[in-house]
Amino acid sequence: FARMSNITGNKAYAAYMNDMWWKTSDYLYAKQDSLFYRDDRYFDQLSSNGKKIFWGRGNGWVMAGLTRILKTLPKDSPYRSKFEQQFKEMAHKLLSLQQADGLWTVSLLDPAYLPMGESSGSAFFTYALAYGLNSNLLDAKYRPQVEKAWKALSANVNQNGRLGFVQQVAG
């Protein structure tokens, strides 16, 4: 919708995108955790380790979506600052959850659930965080973490050129 607004000059597309994003965010975004729930079934559900459940790849979709919106929205858009704020909140939370190997786990707040790094969510996070660095939304002090994520992803490319350790389809 942001692209369509830019192409057509019709601001109603950007307004609709903004309204729908924040309607969804108001419902699924846990402000205290700076992460999105997968859906409302997870609001009160805890992992077997007693932790809130925030799906890595799902939050990766959100971060990639925020990145695409920010790449498309004009700098003077009245909607931009709110998207930048959510991007920064999530980015800082995700940077705090990166594992020692450079990747993120399937369950972001419960790395013990499946303790190995997972590359699909990690790829989305790496893309978004690199954008944050390159667009000055994130401080350059985070560059080593983003580079570590890139190296970890690169180490998971198999001899056929495919990325391994991708989370399987679930619920």
PDB file of C-alpha atoms in Angstrom:
ATOM      1  CA  PHE A   1       0.000   0.000   0.000  1.00  0.00           C
ATOM      2  CA  ALA A   2       2.894   2.372   0.655  1.00  0.00           C
ATOM      3  CA  ARG A   3       4.283   1.647  -2.822  1.00  0.00           C
ATOM      4  CA  MET A   4       0.872   2.038  -4.411  1.00  0.00           C
ATOM      5  CA  SER A   5       0.518   5.396  -2.683  1.00  0.00           C
ATOM      6  CA  ASN A   6       3.897   6.473  -4.078  1.00  0.00           C
ATOM      7  CA  ILE A   7       3.104   5.234  -7.590  1.00  0.00           C
ATOM      8  CA  THR A   8      -0.381   6.700  -7.849  1.00  0.00           C
ATOM      9  CA  GLY A   9       0.068   9.745  -5.648  1.00  0.00           C
ATOM     10  CA  ASN A  10      -3.109   8.675  -3.849  1.00  0.00           C
ATOM     11  CA  LYS A  11      -2.450   9.151  -0.123  1.00  0.00           C
ATOM     12  CA  ALA A  12      -5.460   6.961   0.756  1.00  0.00           C
ATOM     13  CA  TYR A  13      -3.324   3.847   0.137  1.00  0.00           C
ATOM     14  CA  ALA A  14      -0.731   4.923   2.713  1.00  0.00           C
ATOM     15  CA  ALA A  15      -3.480   5.889   5.147  1.00  0.00           C
ATOM     16  CA  TYR A  16      -5.082   2.460   4.764  1.00  0.00           C
ATOM     17  CA  MET A  17      -1.732   0.716   5.279  1.00  0.00           C
ATOM     18  CA  ASN A  18      -1.125   2.787   8.383  1.00  0.00           C
ATOM     19  CA  ASP A  19      -4.579   2.061   9.815  1.00  0.00           C
ATOM     20  CA  MET A  20      -4.362  -1.680   9.190  1.00  0.00           C
ATOM     21  CA  TRP A  21      -0.809  -1.983  10.549  1.00  0.00           C
ATOM     22  CA  TRP A  22      -1.680  -0.278  13.821  1.00  0.00           C
ATOM     23  CA  LYS A  23      -4.976  -2.126  14.177  1.00  0.00           C
ATOM     24  CA  THR A  24      -3.019  -5.400  13.979  1.00  0.00           C
ATOM     25  CA  SER A  25      -0.200  -4.065  16.137  1.00  0.00           C
ATOM     26  CA  ASP A  26      -2.600  -2.898  18.831  1.00  0.00           C
ATOM     27  CA  TYR A  27      -3.935  -6.449  18.999  1.00  0.00           C
ATOM     28  CA  LEU A  28      -0.790  -8.614  18.689  1.00  0.00           C
ATOM     29  CA  TYR A  29       2.151  -6.434  19.773  1.00  0.00           C
ATOM     30  CA  ALA A  30       3.228  -6.932  23.388  1.00  0.00           C
ATOM     31  CA  LYS A  31       4.652  -3.502  24.212  1.00  0.00           C
ATOM     32  CA  GLN A  32       6.311  -4.727  27.411  1.00  0.00           C
ATOM     33  CA  ASP A  33       8.168  -7.377  25.396  1.00  0.00           C
ATOM     34  CA  SER A  34       8.627  -5.405  22.138  1.00  0.00           C
ATOM     35  CA  LEU A  35       7.567  -8.503  20.198  1.00  0.00           C
ATOM     36  CA  PHE A  36       4.501  -9.754  18.331  1.00  0.00           C
ATOM     37  CA  TYR A  37       2.456 -12.748  19.363  1.00  0.00           C
ATOM     38  CA  ARG A  38       1.824 -15.289  16.601  1.00  0.00           C
ATOM     39  CA  ASP A  39      -1.927 -15.000  17.216  1.00  0.00           C
ATOM     40  CA  ASP A  40      -4.294 -14.533  20.137  1.00  0.00           C
ATOM     41  CA  ARG A  41      -4.042 -18.189  21.178  1.00  0.00           C
ATOM     42  CA  TYR A  42      -0.617 -17.329  22.603  1.00  0.00           C
ATOM     43  CA  PHE A  43      -1.598 -14.351  24.787  1.00  0.00           C
ATOM     44  CA  ASP A  44      -1.767 -16.450  27.949  1.00  0.00           C
ATOM     45  CA  GLN A  45       0.112 -19.542  26.831  1.00  0.00           C
ATOM     46  CA  LEU A  46       3.529 -20.362  28.252  1.00  0.00           C
ATOM     47  CA  SER A  47       6.206 -22.723  27.004  1.00  0.00           C
ATOM     48  CA  SER A  48       7.008 -25.906  28.891  1.00  0.00           C
ATOM     49  CA  ASN A  49       9.732 -23.815  30.572  1.00  0.00           C
ATOM     50  CA  GLY A  50       7.208 -21.231  31.807  1.00  0.00           C
ATOM     51  CA  LYS A  51       8.185 -18.513  29.292  1.00  0.00           C
ATOM     52  CA  LYS A  52       5.992 -16.385  27.035  1.00  0.00           C
ATOM     53  CA  ILE A  53       5.914 -17.702  23.481  1.00  0.00           C
ATOM     54  CA  PHE A  54       7.072 -15.346  20.733  1.00  0.00           C
ATOM     55  CA  TRP A  55       7.721 -17.054  17.411  1.00  0.00           C
ATOM     56  CA  GLY A  56      11.061 -16.131  15.836  1.00  0.00           C
ATOM     57  CA  ARG A  57      10.113 -16.382  12.176  1.00  0.00           C
ATOM     58  CA  GLY A  58       6.800 -14.566  12.745  1.00  0.00           C
ATOM     59  CA  ASN A  59       8.631 -11.662  14.346  1.00  0.00           C
ATOM     60  CA  GLY A  60      11.058 -11.876  11.431  1.00  0.00           C
ATOM     61  CA  TRP A  61       8.154 -11.309   9.037  1.00  0.00           C
ATOM     62  CA  VAL A  62       7.203  -8.250  11.067  1.00  0.00           C
ATOM     63  CA  MET A  63      10.742  -6.834  11.048  1.00  0.00           C
ATOM     64  CA  ALA A  64      11.077  -7.410   7.306  1.00  0.00           C
ATOM     65  CA  GLY A  65       7.676  -5.784   6.815  1.00  0.00           C
ATOM     66  CA  LEU A  66       8.680  -2.765   8.876  1.00  0.00           C
ATOM     67  CA  THR A  67      11.871  -2.532   6.845  1.00  0.00           C
ATOM     68  CA  ARG A  68       9.977  -2.585   3.551  1.00  0.00           C
ATOM     69  CA  ILE A  69       7.558   0.059   4.807  1.00  0.00           C
ATOM     70  CA  LEU A  70      10.398   2.307   5.966  1.00  0.00           C
ATOM     71  CA  LYS A  71      12.235   1.850   2.663  1.00  0.00           C
ATOM     72  CA  THR A  72       9.083   2.962   0.836  1.00  0.00           C
ATOM     73  CA  LEU A  73       7.484   5.642   3.007  1.00  0.00           C
ATOM     74  CA  PRO A  74       8.664   9.131   2.122  1.00  0.00           C
ATOM     75  CA  LYS A  75      10.809  10.797   4.783  1.00  0.00           C
ATOM     76  CA  ASP A  76       8.115  13.446   5.268  1.00  0.00           C
ATOM     77  CA  SER A  77       5.274  10.957   5.703  1.00  0.00           C
ATOM     78  CA  PRO A  78       3.133  11.725   8.764  1.00  0.00           C
ATOM     79  CA  TYR A  79       3.195   7.978   9.522  1.00  0.00           C
ATOM     80  CA  ARG A  80       6.925   7.439   9.409  1.00  0.00           C
ATOM     81  CA  SER A  81       7.945   8.276  12.988  1.00  0.00           C
ATOM     82  CA  LYS A  82       5.603   5.714  14.529  1.00  0.00           C
ATOM     83  CA  PHE A  83       6.928   2.965  12.238  1.00  0.00           C
ATOM     84  CA  GLU A  84      10.504   3.987  13.038  1.00  0.00           C
ATOM     85  CA  GLN A  85       9.730   3.835  16.758  1.00  0.00           C
ATOM     86  CA  GLN A  86       8.330   0.307  16.556  1.00  0.00           C
ATOM     87  CA  PHE A  87      11.258  -0.770  14.379  1.00  0.00           C
ATOM     88  CA  LYS A  88      13.729   0.542  16.975  1.00  0.00           C
ATOM     89  CA  GLU A  89      11.872  -1.053  19.896  1.00  0.00           C
ATOM     90  CA  MET A  90      11.837  -4.431  18.226  1.00  0.00           C
ATOM     91  CA  ALA A  91      15.405  -4.144  16.966  1.00  0.00           C
ATOM     92  CA  HIS A  92      16.767  -3.412  20.430  1.00  0.00           C
ATOM     93  CA  LYS A  93      14.818  -6.300  21.917  1.00  0.00           C
ATOM     94  CA  LEU A  94      16.005  -8.667  19.190  1.00  0.00           C
ATOM     95  CA  LEU A  95      19.609  -7.574  19.582  1.00  0.00           C
ATOM     96  CA  SER A  96      19.322  -8.495  23.267  1.00  0.00           C
ATOM     97  CA  LEU A  97      18.024 -11.967  22.321  1.00  0.00           C
ATOM     98  CA  GLN A  98      20.708 -12.905  19.793  1.00  0.00           C
ATOM     99  CA  GLN A  99      22.414 -16.151  20.808  1.00  0.00           C
ATOM    100  CA  ALA A 100      26.163 -16.636  21.177  1.00  0.00           C
ATOM    101  CA  ASP A 101      26.307 -18.378  17.784  1.00  0.00           C
ATOM    102  CA  GLY A 102      24.919 -15.238  16.095  1.00  0.00           C
ATOM    103  CA  LEU A 103      21.453 -16.647  15.371  1.00  0.00           C
ATOM    104  CA  TRP A 104      18.073 -16.439  17.091  1.00  0.00           C
ATOM    105  CA  THR A 105      15.992 -19.367  18.285  1.00  0.00           C
ATOM    106  CA  VAL A 106      12.491 -20.497  17.301  1.00  0.00           C
ATOM    107  CA  SER A 107      11.022 -19.318  20.616  1.00  0.00           C
ATOM    108  CA  LEU A 108      12.604 -15.934  21.200  1.00  0.00           C
ATOM    109  CA  LEU A 109      12.159 -15.755  24.983  1.00  0.00           C
ATOM    110  CA  ASP A 110      12.753 -19.455  25.571  1.00  0.00           C
ATOM    111  CA  PRO A 111      15.957 -20.479  23.810  1.00  0.00           C
ATOM    112  CA  ALA A 112      15.967 -23.721  25.834  1.00  0.00           C
ATOM    113  CA  TYR A 113      12.802 -24.834  23.999  1.00  0.00           C
ATOM    114  CA  LEU A 114      14.818 -25.619  20.835  1.00  0.00           C
ATOM    115  CA  PRO A 115      18.329 -24.467  21.715  1.00  0.00           C
ATOM    116  CA  MET A 116      19.866 -24.478  18.239  1.00  0.00           C
ATOM    117  CA  GLY A 117      19.909 -21.365  16.091  1.00  0.00           C
ATOM    118  CA  GLU A 118      17.238 -21.124  13.410  1.00  0.00           C
ATOM    119  CA  SER A 119      18.012 -19.462  10.110  1.00  0.00           C
ATOM    120  CA  SER A 120      14.673 -18.310   8.673  1.00  0.00           C
ATOM    121  CA  GLY A 121      13.842 -15.852  11.465  1.00  0.00           C
ATOM    122  CA  SER A 122      17.523 -15.008  11.782  1.00  0.00           C
ATOM    123  CA  ALA A 123      17.703 -14.109   8.079  1.00  0.00           C
ATOM    124  CA  PHE A 124      14.780 -11.701   8.430  1.00  0.00           C
ATOM    125  CA  PHE A 125      16.352 -10.138  11.527  1.00  0.00           C
ATOM    126  CA  THR A 126      19.734  -9.776   9.858  1.00  0.00           C
ATOM    127  CA  TYR A 127      18.135  -8.073   6.835  1.00  0.00           C
ATOM    128  CA  ALA A 128      16.171  -5.665   9.030  1.00  0.00           C
ATOM    129  CA  LEU A 129      19.051  -4.894  11.389  1.00  0.00           C
ATOM    130  CA  ALA A 130      21.421  -4.253   8.472  1.00  0.00           C
ATOM    131  CA  TYR A 131      18.843  -1.838   7.069  1.00  0.00           C
ATOM    132  CA  GLY A 132      18.644  -0.181  10.504  1.00  0.00           C
ATOM    133  CA  LEU A 133      22.404   0.310  10.533  1.00  0.00           C
ATOM    134  CA  ASN A 134      22.583   1.539   6.938  1.00  0.00           C
ATOM    135  CA  SER A 135      19.738   4.015   7.440  1.00  0.00           C
ATOM    136  CA  ASN A 136      21.038   5.292  10.797  1.00  0.00           C
ATOM    137  CA  LEU A 137      18.043   4.005  12.736  1.00  0.00           C
ATOM    138  CA  LEU A 138      20.427   1.899  14.827  1.00  0.00           C
ATOM    139  CA  ASP A 139      23.702   2.897  16.413  1.00  0.00           C
ATOM    140  CA  ALA A 140      26.862   1.665  14.695  1.00  0.00           C
ATOM    141  CA  LYS A 141      27.828  -0.150  17.926  1.00  0.00           C
ATOM    142  CA  TYR A 142      25.465  -2.946  16.786  1.00  0.00           C
ATOM    143  CA  ARG A 143      27.401  -3.604  13.579  1.00  0.00           C
ATOM    144  CA  PRO A 144      29.444  -6.463  15.114  1.00  0.00           C
ATOM    145  CA  GLN A 145      26.229  -8.267  16.096  1.00  0.00           C
ATOM    146  CA  VAL A 146      24.785  -7.916  12.600  1.00  0.00           C
ATOM    147  CA  GLU A 147      28.055  -9.125  11.074  1.00  0.00           C
ATOM    148  CA  LYS A 148      28.046 -12.067  13.480  1.00  0.00           C
ATOM    149  CA  ALA A 149      24.505 -12.937  12.344  1.00  0.00           C
ATOM    150  CA  TRP A 150      25.574 -12.746   8.682  1.00  0.00           C
ATOM    151  CA  LYS A 151      28.546 -15.028   9.328  1.00  0.00           C
ATOM    152  CA  ALA A 152      26.326 -17.515  11.171  1.00  0.00           C
ATOM    153  CA  LEU A 153      23.835 -17.551   8.299  1.00  0.00           C
ATOM    154  CA  SER A 154      26.635 -17.938   5.759  1.00  0.00           C
ATOM    155  CA  ALA A 155      27.995 -20.894   7.723  1.00  0.00           C
ATOM    156  CA  ASN A 156      24.599 -22.598   7.334  1.00  0.00           C
ATOM    157  CA  VAL A 157      24.630 -22.587   3.530  1.00  0.00           C
ATOM    158  CA  ASN A 158      25.069 -26.147   2.311  1.00  0.00           C
ATOM    159  CA  GLN A 159      27.061 -27.394  -0.702  1.00  0.00           C
ATOM    160  CA  ASN A 160      23.969 -26.953  -2.904  1.00  0.00           C
ATOM    161  CA  GLY A 161      23.767 -23.277  -1.979  1.00  0.00           C
ATOM    162  CA  ARG A 162      20.719 -23.696   0.242  1.00  0.00           C
ATOM    163  CA  LEU A 163      20.290 -22.250   3.667  1.00  0.00           C
ATOM    164  CA  GLY A 164      19.995 -24.934   6.333  1.00  0.00           C
ATOM    165  CA  PHE A 165      18.474 -24.987   9.825  1.00  0.00           C
ATOM    166  CA  VAL A 166      15.277 -23.384   8.571  1.00  0.00           C
ATOM    167  CA  GLN A 167      12.302 -23.819  10.873  1.00  0.00           C
ATOM    168  CA  GLN A 168       9.824 -26.375   9.624  1.00  0.00           C
ATOM    169  CA  VAL A 169       6.225 -25.512   8.886  1.00  0.00           C
ATOM    170  CA  ALA A 170       4.129 -25.769  12.022  1.00  0.00           C
ATOM    171  CA  GLY A 171       0.673 -24.868  13.405  1.00  0.00           C
TER     172      GLY A 171
END
